[in-house]
Coordinates of N, CA and C in Angstrom, one line a residue:
M132 N 23.6 58.8 12.7 CA 23.1 58.1 13.9 C 23.7 58.7 15.2
K133 N 22.9 59.1 16.1 CA 23.3 59.7 17.4 C 23.5 58.6 18.4
Q134 N 24.5 58.7 19.2 CA 24.8 57.7 20.2 C 24.6 58.1 21.6
N135 N 23.9 59.2 21.9 CA 23.7 59.6 23.2 C 22.3 59.5 23.8
G136 N 21.6 58.6 23.2 CA 20.3 58.3 23.6 C 19.2 59.2 23.0
T137 N 19.5 60.1 22.1 CA 18.6 61.0 21.5 C 17.9 60.3 20.3
M138 N 16.9 61.0 19.7 CA 16.1 60.4 18.7 C 16.9 60.0 17.5
E139 N 16.5 58.9 16.9 CA 17.2 58.5 15.6 C 16.1 58.0 14.7
G140 N 15.9 58.6 13.6 CA 14.8 58.2 12.7 C 13.4 58.6 13.3
R141 N 12.5 57.7 13.1 CA 11.1 58.0 13.5 C 10.8 57.4 14.9
G142 N 11.0 58.2 15.9 CA 10.7 57.8 17.2 C 11.4 56.6 17.7
V143 N 12.7 56.5 17.3 CA 13.5 55.4 17.7 C 14.7 55.9 18.5
V144 N 15.0 55.3 19.7 CA 16.0 55.8 20.5 C 17.0 54.7 20.9
V145 N 18.2 55.1 21.1 CA 19.3 54.2 21.6 C 19.0 53.8 23.0
V146 N 19.1 52.5 23.3 CA 19.0 52.0 24.7 C 20.2 52.4 25.5
N147 N 20.0 53.2 26.5 CA 21.1 53.8 27.2 C 20.8 53.8 28.7
P148 N 20.7 52.7 29.4 CA 20.3 52.7 30.8 C 21.4 53.2 31.7
K149 N 21.0 53.6 33.0 CA 21.9 54.2 33.9 C 21.9 53.4 35.2
P150 N 22.4 52.2 35.3 CA 22.5 51.5 36.6 C 23.5 52.1 37.5
N151 N 23.4 51.7 38.8 CA 24.3 52.3 39.8 C 24.9 51.2 40.6
K152 N 26.3 51.2 40.8 CA 27.0 50.4 41.7 C 27.2 51.1 43.0
G153 N 27.6 50.4 44.0 CA 27.9 51.0 45.3 C 27.5 50.1 46.5
L154 N 27.5 50.7 47.7 CA 27.3 49.9 48.9 C 25.9 49.3 48.9
T155 N 24.9 50.1 48.4 CA 23.5 49.7 48.4 C 23.4 48.4 47.5
S156 N 24.0 48.5 46.3 CA 24.0 47.3 45.4 C 24.6 46.1 46.1
M157 N 25.7 46.3 46.8 CA 26.4 45.1 47.4 C 25.5 44.5 48.5
V158 N 24.8 45.4 49.3 CA 23.9 44.8 50.3 C 22.8 44.0 49.7
V159 N 22.2 44.5 48.6 CA 21.1 43.7 48.0 C 21.7 42.4 47.4
D160 N 22.9 42.5 46.9 CA 23.5 41.2 46.4 C 23.7 40.2 47.5
W161 N 24.1 40.6 48.6 CA 24.2 39.7 49.8 C 22.9 39.2 50.2
M162 N 21.9 40.0 50.1 CA 20.5 39.5 50.4 C 20.1 38.4 49.4
E163 N 20.4 38.7 48.2 CA 20.0 37.7 47.1 C 20.8 36.4 47.3
K164 N 22.1 36.5 47.6 CA 22.9 35.3 47.8 C 22.3 34.4 49.0
F165 N 21.9 35.1 50.1 CA 21.3 34.5 51.2 C 20.0 33.7 50.9
V166 N 19.2 34.4 50.1 CA 17.9 33.8 49.7 C 18.2 32.6 48.8
V167 N 19.1 32.7 47.9 CA 19.4 31.6 47.0 C 20.0 30.4 47.7
K168 N 20.9 30.7 48.6 CA 21.5 29.6 49.4 C 20.5 28.9 50.3
L169 N 19.6 29.7 50.8 CA 18.6 29.1 51.8 C 17.5 28.4 51.1
M170 N 17.1 28.8 49.9 CA 15.8 28.3 49.3 C 16.0 27.7 47.9
Y171 N 17.2 27.8 47.3 CA 17.3 27.3 45.9 C 18.1 26.0 45.9
D172 N 17.6 25.0 45.2 CA 18.3 23.7 45.2 C 19.3 23.7 44.0
S173 N 20.5 23.9 44.3 CA 21.5 24.1 43.2 C 21.9 22.7 42.6
S174 N 21.4 21.6 43.1 CA 21.7 20.3 42.6 C 20.8 20.0 41.4
Q175 N 19.8 20.8 41.2 CA 18.8 20.6 40.0 C 19.6 20.7 38.7
P176 N 19.4 19.8 37.8 CA 20.1 20.0 36.5 C 19.5 21.1 35.7
H177 N 20.4 21.8 34.9 CA 19.9 22.8 34.0 C 19.8 22.3 32.6
H178 N 18.7 21.6 32.3 CA 18.5 20.9 31.0 C 18.6 21.9 29.9
W179 N 18.1 23.1 30.1 CA 18.1 24.1 29.0 C 19.3 25.0 28.9
L180 N 20.3 24.6 29.7 CA 21.6 25.2 29.6 C 22.8 24.3 29.3
S181 N 22.4 23.1 28.7 CA 23.4 22.1 28.5 C 23.2 21.4 27.1
H182 N 24.2 20.7 26.7 CA 24.1 19.9 25.4 C 23.8 20.9 24.3
N183 N 22.8 20.5 23.5 CA 22.4 21.3 22.3 C 21.8 22.7 22.7
F184 N 21.4 22.8 24.0 CA 20.9 24.1 24.5 C 21.9 25.0 25.2
A185 N 23.1 24.5 25.2 CA 24.2 25.2 26.0 C 24.4 26.6 25.3
P186 N 24.7 27.6 26.1 CA 25.0 29.0 25.5 C 26.2 28.9 24.7
V187 N 26.2 29.8 23.7 CA 27.4 29.9 22.8 C 27.9 31.4 22.8
H188 N 29.1 31.6 22.3 CA 29.6 32.9 22.3 C 29.3 33.6 21.0
E189 N 29.4 34.9 21.0 CA 29.2 35.7 19.7 C 30.3 35.2 18.7
T190 N 29.8 35.2 17.4 CA 30.7 34.7 16.3 C 31.0 35.9 15.4
P191 N 32.2 36.2 15.1 CA 32.5 37.3 14.2 C 32.0 36.9 12.8
P192 N 31.9 37.8 11.9 CA 31.5 37.5 10.5 C 32.4 36.4 9.9
S193 N 31.8 35.3 9.5 CA 32.5 34.2 8.8 C 32.1 34.1 7.4
K194 N 33.0 34.6 6.5 CA 32.6 34.6 5.1 C 33.3 33.4 4.3
H195 N 32.7 33.1 3.2 CA 33.2 32.1 2.3 C 33.3 30.7 3.1
L196 N 32.2 30.4 3.7 CA 32.1 29.1 4.4 C 32.2 27.9 3.4
P197 N 32.7 26.8 3.9 CA 32.8 25.6 3.0 C 31.4 25.1 2.7
V198 N 31.2 24.7 1.5 CA 29.9 24.2 1.0 C 30.0 22.8 0.5
I199 N 29.1 21.9 1.0 CA 29.1 20.6 0.5 C 28.0 20.5 -0.5
G200 N 28.3 20.4 -1.7 CA 27.4 20.4 -2.8 C 27.5 21.7 -3.6
H201 N 26.4 22.3 -3.9 CA 26.5 23.5 -4.8 C 25.3 24.5 -4.4
L202 N 25.7 25.8 -4.3 CA 24.7 26.8 -4.1 C 24.6 27.6 -5.4
P203 N 23.4 27.7 -6.0 CA 23.3 28.5 -7.3 C 23.5 29.9 -7.0
E204 N 24.2 30.6 -8.0 CA 24.5 32.0 -7.8 C 23.3 32.9 -7.8
C205 N 22.1 32.4 -8.3 CA 20.9 33.2 -8.3 C 20.2 33.1 -6.9
L206 N 20.7 32.3 -6.0 CA 20.1 32.2 -4.7 C 20.7 33.2 -3.7
N207 N 19.9 34.3 -3.4 CA 20.4 35.3 -2.6 C 19.4 35.6 -1.5
G208 N 19.8 35.8 -0.2 CA 18.9 36.1 0.9 C 19.6 35.8 2.2
E209 N 18.8 35.9 3.3 CA 19.4 35.7 4.6 C 18.3 35.0 5.5
F210 N 18.8 34.0 6.2 CA 18.0 33.3 7.2 C 18.4 33.7 8.6
V211 N 17.5 34.2 9.4 CA 17.9 34.6 10.8 C 17.0 33.9 11.8
R212 N 17.6 33.6 12.9 CA 16.8 33.0 14.0 C 17.2 33.6 15.3
V213 N 16.4 33.5 16.3 CA 16.7 34.1 17.6 C 16.3 33.1 18.7
G214 N 17.0 33.1 19.8 CA 16.6 32.2 20.9 C 17.4 32.6 22.2
P215 N 17.0 31.9 23.3 CA 17.7 32.2 24.6 C 19.2 31.9 24.5
N216 N 20.0 32.7 25.1 CA 21.4 32.4 25.2 C 22.0 33.3 26.3
P217 N 21.9 32.8 27.6 CA 22.4 33.6 28.7 C 23.9 33.8 28.7
K218 N 24.3 35.1 29.0 CA 25.7 35.4 29.0 C 26.3 35.1 30.3
F219 N 25.5 35.2 31.4 CA 26.0 35.0 32.7 C 25.3 33.8 33.3
P220 N 26.0 33.0 34.2 CA 25.4 31.8 34.8 C 24.2 32.1 35.7
P221 N 23.3 31.2 35.9 CA 22.2 31.4 36.9 C 22.8 31.6 38.3
V222 N 22.0 32.3 39.2 CA 20.7 32.8 38.9 C 20.8 34.0 38.0
A223 N 20.1 33.9 36.8 CA 20.2 35.0 35.8 C 19.0 35.0 34.9
G224 N 18.7 36.2 34.4 CA 17.7 36.3 33.3 C 18.4 35.8 32.0
Y225 N 17.6 35.3 31.1 CA 18.1 34.8 29.9 C 18.3 36.0 28.9
H226 N 19.5 36.1 28.3 CA 19.6 37.1 27.2 C 19.3 36.3 25.9
C227 N 19.5 37.0 24.8 CA 19.2 36.2 23.6 C 20.3 36.6 22.5
M228 N 20.3 35.7 21.6 CA 21.3 35.9 20.5 C 20.6 35.7 19.1
I229 N 21.0 36.5 18.2 CA 20.5 36.4 16.8 C 21.6 35.7 16.0
H230 N 21.2 34.7 15.2 CA 22.1 34.0 14.3 C 21.6 34.3 12.9
G231 N 22.6 34.7 12.1 CA 22.2 35.1 10.7 C 23.1 34.3 9.7
L232 N 22.5 33.7 8.7 CA 23.1 33.0 7.6 C 22.7 33.7 6.3
R233 N 23.7 34.3 5.6 CA 23.4 35.0 4.4 C 24.1 34.2 3.2
I234 N 23.3 34.1 2.2 CA 23.8 33.5 0.9 C 23.7 34.6 -0.2
K235 N 24.9 34.9 -0.8 CA 24.9 35.9 -1.8 C 25.9 35.4 -2.9
D236 N 25.4 35.4 -4.1 CA 26.2 35.0 -5.3 C 26.8 33.6 -5.1
G237 N 26.0 32.7 -4.4 CA 26.5 31.4 -4.2 C 27.4 31.2 -3.1
K238 N 27.7 32.2 -2.3 CA 28.7 32.1 -1.2 C 28.0 32.4 0.1
P239 N 28.1 31.5 1.1 CA 27.4 31.7 2.4 C 28.3 32.4 3.4
S240 N 27.7 33.2 4.3 CA 28.4 33.8 5.4 C 27.6 33.7 6.7
Y241 N 28.2 33.7 7.8 CA 27.5 33.5 9.1 C 27.9 34.5 10.1
L242 N 27.0 34.9 11.0 CA 27.3 35.8 12.1 C 26.3 35.6 13.2
S243 N 26.7 35.7 14.5 CA 25.8 35.6 15.6 C 26.2 36.8 16.6
R244 N 25.1 37.4 17.1 CA 25.3 38.6 18.0 C 24.2 38.6 19.1
Y245 N 24.6 39.0 20.3 CA 23.7 39.2 21.3 C 22.7 40.4 20.9
V246 N 21.5 40.2 21.3 CA 20.6 41.4 21.2 C 20.9 42.3 22.4
R247 N 21.4 43.4 22.2 CA 21.9 44.3 23.2 C 20.8 45.1 23.9
T248 N 19.9 44.4 24.6 CA 18.8 45.0 25.4 C 19.4 45.8 26.6
S249 N 18.5 46.5 27.2 CA 18.8 47.2 28.4 C 19.2 46.2 29.5
R250 N 18.6 45.1 29.5 CA 18.8 44.0 30.5 C 20.3 43.5 30.4
L251 N 20.7 43.2 29.1 CA 22.1 42.7 28.9 C 23.1 43.8 29.2
T252 N 22.8 45.0 28.8 CA 23.7 46.2 29.0 C 24.0 46.4 30.5
Q253 N 23.0 46.3 31.3 CA 23.1 46.5 32.7 C 23.9 45.3 33.4
E254 N 23.6 44.1 33.0 CA 24.3 42.9 33.6 C 25.7 42.9 33.2
E255 N 26.1 43.4 32.0 CA 27.5 43.6 31.6 C 28.1 44.6 32.5
F256 N 27.4 45.7 32.8 CA 27.9 46.7 33.7 C 28.3 46.2 35.1
F257 N 27.4 45.3 35.6 CA 27.7 44.7 36.9 C 28.6 43.5 36.8
G258 N 28.7 42.9 35.7 CA 29.5 41.7 35.5 C 28.9 40.4 36.0
G259 N 27.5 40.4 36.1 CA 26.8 39.3 36.6 C 25.3 39.4 36.5
S260 N 24.6 38.4 36.9 CA 23.1 38.4 36.8 C 22.5 39.4 37.8
K261 N 21.5 40.1 37.4 CA 20.8 41.0 38.3 C 19.3 40.9 38.1
F262 N 18.8 40.3 37.0 CA 17.4 40.3 36.8 C 16.9 38.8 37.0
T263 N 15.6 38.7 37.4 CA 15.0 37.4 37.6 C 14.7 36.8 36.3
K264 N 14.5 35.5 36.2 CA 14.1 34.8 35.0 C 12.8 34.0 35.3
I265 N 12.1 33.6 34.3 CA 10.8 33.0 34.4 C 11.0 31.7 35.2
G266 N 12.1 31.0 35.0 CA 12.3 29.7 35.7 C 12.4 29.8 37.2
D267 N 12.7 31.0 37.7 CA 12.8 31.2 39.1 C 11.4 31.5 39.8
L268 N 10.4 31.8 39.0 CA 9.2 32.3 39.6 C 8.3 31.1 40.0
K269 N 8.8 30.4 41.1 CA 8.0 29.3 41.6 C 8.0 29.4 43.1
G270 N 6.8 29.5 43.7 CA 6.6 29.5 45.1 C 7.2 30.7 45.9
P271 N 7.5 30.5 47.1 CA 8.1 31.6 47.9 C 9.4 32.1 47.4
F272 N 10.2 31.2 46.8 CA 11.5 31.6 46.2 C 11.3 32.6 45.1
G273 N 10.3 32.3 44.2 CA 10.0 33.2 43.1 C 9.5 34.6 43.6
F274 N 8.7 34.5 44.7 CA 8.2 35.8 45.3 C 9.4 36.6 45.8
L275 N 10.3 36.0 46.5 CA 11.4 36.8 47.0 C 12.4 37.3 45.9
M276 N 12.5 36.5 44.8 CA 13.3 37.0 43.7 C 12.7 38.2 43.0
I277 N 11.4 38.2 42.9 CA 10.7 39.4 42.4 C 10.8 40.6 43.3
L278 N 10.8 40.3 44.6 CA 10.9 41.4 45.6 C 12.3 42.0 45.5
I279 N 13.3 41.2 45.3 CA 14.7 41.7 45.2 C 14.9 42.5 44.0
E280 N 14.3 42.1 42.9 CA 14.3 42.9 41.7 C 13.6 44.3 41.9
M281 N 12.5 44.2 42.6 CA 11.7 45.5 42.9 C 12.6 46.4 43.8
I282 N 13.3 45.8 44.7 CA 14.2 46.6 45.6 C 15.3 47.3 44.8
R283 N 15.9 46.5 43.9 CA 16.9 47.1 43.0 C 16.4 48.2 42.2
S284 N 15.2 48.1 41.7 CA 14.6 49.1 40.9 C 14.3 50.4 41.7
K285 N 13.7 50.1 42.9 CA 13.3 51.2 43.8 C 14.5 52.0 44.3
L286 N 15.6 51.3 44.5 CA 16.8 52.0 45.0 C 17.7 52.5 43.8
K287 N 17.2 52.4 42.6 CA 17.9 52.9 41.4 C 19.2 52.2 41.1
I288 N 19.3 50.9 41.6 CA 20.4 50.1 41.2 C 20.2 49.7 39.8
L289 N 19.0 49.3 39.4 CA 18.7 48.9 38.1 C 17.8 50.0 37.5
D290 N 18.0 50.3 36.2 CA 17.2 51.3 35.4 C 16.2 50.5 34.5
L291 N 14.9 50.6 34.9 CA 13.9 49.9 34.1 C 13.2 50.7 33.1
S292 N 13.8 51.9 32.9 CA 13.1 52.9 32.0 C 13.1 52.4 30.5
Y293 N 14.1 51.5 30.2 CA 14.2 51.0 28.8 C 13.6 49.5 28.7
G294 N 12.9 49.1 29.8 CA 12.3 47.8 29.8 C 13.3 46.7 30.3
I295 N 12.7 45.5 30.5 CA 13.5 44.4 31.0 C 13.4 43.2 30.1
G296 N 13.0 43.4 28.9 CA 12.8 42.2 28.0 C 14.1 41.7 27.5
T297 N 14.0 40.5 26.9 CA 15.2 39.8 26.4 C 15.2 39.8 24.8
G298 N 14.1 40.1 24.2 CA 14.0 40.0 22.8 C 14.3 38.7 22.2
N299 N 14.0 37.6 22.9 CA 14.4 36.3 22.5 C 13.3 35.4 22.0
T300 N 12.2 35.9 21.6 CA 11.0 35.0 21.3 C 10.8 34.9 19.8
A301 N 10.9 36.0 19.1 CA 10.6 35.9 17.7 C 11.2 37.1 16.9
L302 N 11.3 36.9 15.6 CA 11.9 38.0 14.7 C 10.8 38.3 13.7
I303 N 10.7 39.6 13.3 CA 9.9 39.9 12.2 C 10.5 41.1 11.5
Y304 N 10.4 41.1 10.1 CA 10.9 42.2 9.3 C 9.8 43.2 9.0
H305 N 10.0 44.4 9.4 CA 8.9 45.4 9.2 C 9.5 46.8 8.9
H306 N 9.0 47.4 7.9 CA 9.4 48.8 7.6 C 10.9 49.0 7.5
G307 N 11.5 48.0 6.9 CA 13.0 48.1 6.7 C 13.8 47.8 7.9
K308 N 13.2 47.2 8.9 CA 14.0 46.9 10.1 C 13.7 45.5 10.6
L309 N 14.7 44.8 11.1 CA 14.5 43.5 11.7 C 14.3 43.7 13.2
L310 N 13.1 43.3 13.6 CA 12.7 43.5 15.0 C 12.8 42.2 15.8
A311 N 13.4 42.3 16.9 CA 13.5 41.2 17.9 C 12.4 41.4 18.9
L312 N 11.5 40.4 19.1 CA 10.3 40.6 19.9 C 10.3 39.8 21.2
F313 N 9.7 40.4 22.2 CA 9.5 39.8 23.5 C 8.2 40.3 24.0
E314 N 7.2 39.4 24.4 CA 5.9 39.8 24.6 C 5.7 40.7 25.9
G315 N 6.8 40.8 26.7 CA 6.7 41.7 27.9 C 7.4 43.0 27.7
D316 N 7.7 43.4 26.5 CA 8.5 44.6 26.3 C 8.3 45.1 24.9
K317 N 8.9 46.3 24.6 CA 8.8 46.9 23.3 C 9.8 46.2 22.3
P318 N 9.6 46.3 21.0 CA 10.5 45.6 20.1 C 11.8 46.3 20.0
C319 N 12.9 45.5 19.7 CA 14.2 46.0 19.5 C 14.5 45.8 18.0
T320 N 15.4 46.6 17.4 CA 15.7 46.5 16.0 C 17.2 46.3 15.8
H321 N 17.5 45.6 14.8 CA 18.9 45.2 14.5 C 19.2 45.4 13.1
N322 N 20.5 45.6 12.7 CA 20.8 45.8 11.3 C 21.6 44.6 10.7
M323 N 21.4 43.4 11.2 CA 22.1 42.3 10.6 C 21.7 42.0 9.2
L324 N 20.5 42.4 8.8 CA 20.1 42.2 7.4 C 20.8 43.2 6.5
E325 N 21.2 44.4 7.1 CA 21.8 45.4 6.3 C 23.3 45.3 6.2
N326 N 23.9 44.7 7.3 CA 25.4 44.7 7.3 C 25.8 43.5 8.2
M327 N 26.3 42.5 7.5 CA 26.7 41.3 8.3 C 28.0 41.5 9.1
S328 N 28.6 42.7 9.0 CA 29.9 42.8 9.7 C 29.8 43.4 11.1
T329 N 28.6 43.8 11.5 CA 28.6 44.4 12.9 C 27.2 44.2 13.4
S330 N 27.0 44.3 14.8 CA 25.7 44.2 15.4 C 25.1 45.6 15.6
W331 N 25.9 46.6 15.5 CA 25.5 48.0 15.6 C 24.8 48.2 16.9
Y332 N 23.6 48.9 16.9 CA 22.9 49.3 18.1 C 21.5 48.6 18.2
I333 N 21.1 48.4 19.4 CA 19.7 47.9 19.6 C 18.9 49.1 20.0
L334 N 17.8 49.3 19.4 CA 16.9 50.5 19.6 C 15.5 50.0 19.9
F335 N 14.7 50.9 20.4 CA 13.3 50.6 20.6 C 12.5 51.9 20.3
Y336 N 11.2 51.6 20.0 CA 10.3 52.7 19.6 C 9.8 53.5 20.7
E337 N 10.2 54.8 20.8 CA 9.8 55.6 21.9 C 8.3 55.9 21.9
N338 N 7.8 56.1 20.7 CA 6.4 56.6 20.6 C 5.4 55.4 20.7
L339 N 5.9 54.2 20.9 CA 5.0 53.0 21.2 C 4.8 53.0 22.7
L340 N 3.5 53.2 23.1 CA 3.2 53.5 24.5 C 3.1 52.2 25.3
T341 N 3.1 51.1 24.7 CA 3.0 49.8 25.4 C 3.7 48.7 24.7
H342 N 4.0 47.6 25.4 CA 4.5 46.4 24.7 C 3.5 45.7 24.0
F343 N 3.9 44.8 23.1 CA 2.9 44.0 22.4 C 3.4 42.6 22.2
I344 N 2.5 41.7 21.9 CA 2.9 40.3 21.9 C 3.8 40.0 20.7
D345 N 4.5 38.9 20.8 CA 5.5 38.6 19.8 C 5.0 37.8 18.6
F346 N 3.8 37.5 18.6 CA 3.2 36.7 17.4 C 2.4 37.6 16.5
N347 N 3.1 38.2 15.6 CA 2.5 39.3 14.7 C 2.4 38.7 13.3
Q348 N 1.5 39.4 12.6 CA 1.3 39.0 11.2 C 1.4 40.3 10.3
M349 N 1.8 40.1 9.1 CA 1.8 41.1 8.1 C 0.5 41.1 7.2
S350 N -0.1 42.2 7.1 CA -1.3 42.3 6.2 C -0.8 42.5 4.8
L351 N -1.0 41.5 4.0 CA -0.5 41.6 2.6 C -1.3 42.6 1.8
R352 N -2.5 42.8 2.2 CA -3.4 43.8 1.5 C -2.9 45.2 1.7
Y353 N -2.7 45.5 3.0 CA -2.3 46.9 3.3 C -0.8 47.1 3.6
W354 N -0.1 46.0 3.7 CA 1.3 45.9 4.0 C 1.6 46.6 5.3
R355 N 0.8 46.2 6.3 CA 1.0 46.7 7.7 C 1.1 45.6 8.6
M356 N 1.8 45.8 9.7 CA 1.9 44.8 10.8 C 0.7 44.8 11.7
V357 N 0.1 43.6 11.9 CA -1.0 43.5 12.7 C -0.6 42.8 14.0
T358 N -0.9 43.4 15.1 CA -0.4 42.9 16.4 C -1.5 43.1 17.5
F359 N -1.3 42.6 18.7 CA -2.2 42.9 19.8 C -1.4 42.7 21.1
K360 N -2.0 43.1 22.2 CA -1.4 43.1 23.5 C -2.2 42.2 24.4
L361 N -1.5 41.4 25.2 CA -2.2 40.6 26.2 C -2.6 41.5 27.3
L362 N -3.7 41.1 28.0 CA -4.1 41.9 29.2 C -3.1 41.9 30.3
D363 N -2.9 43.0 30.9 CA -1.9 43.2 32.0 C -2.5 42.4 33.3

């Protein structure tokens, strides 16, 4: 496995964006703060960031979890789910987290990891939110937030060459890889099914020329993934 952004396997590359800090980035941040203070109602409750929907932290591998009842030793497999889990407070784009529960030889283990998209990698680099989220795209405020993101891209503050998706909509297992899907971007792949001990790297297919929708099906006759793309 190469870690410098070169090819790995069949047309798969490591996500390795190149964001830039500096005076230009600080000026755009001040512009964003002014727009938010002027036009955003901070008193609005964040229903999808509280209670059962509140973000959680990554969980290291937890093996030999307590079991109420009995798990037969013949029951082996893994259940995975994905969903929004922002790492930084709003105004922020939502990142996502994969949760995996594995049962092997009657013993359960659990692990949760962020999907390390280009979006998350860059916001970790800046230590805060830099991308817009769907919830902000309302009226003049939404227009200005899109404009600010475009300015960051134009000034090379953000690197959009690896996409801006969150991979938080659906999961599908295909060709030996667990793919995290987001309909506005290319799929990411994760090795949680192969190794419950680490999140490893998030990759995407370089030879896939466009994004595709996250509601895909497997053709049982030809054992191929059937997908489509929404109109731009």
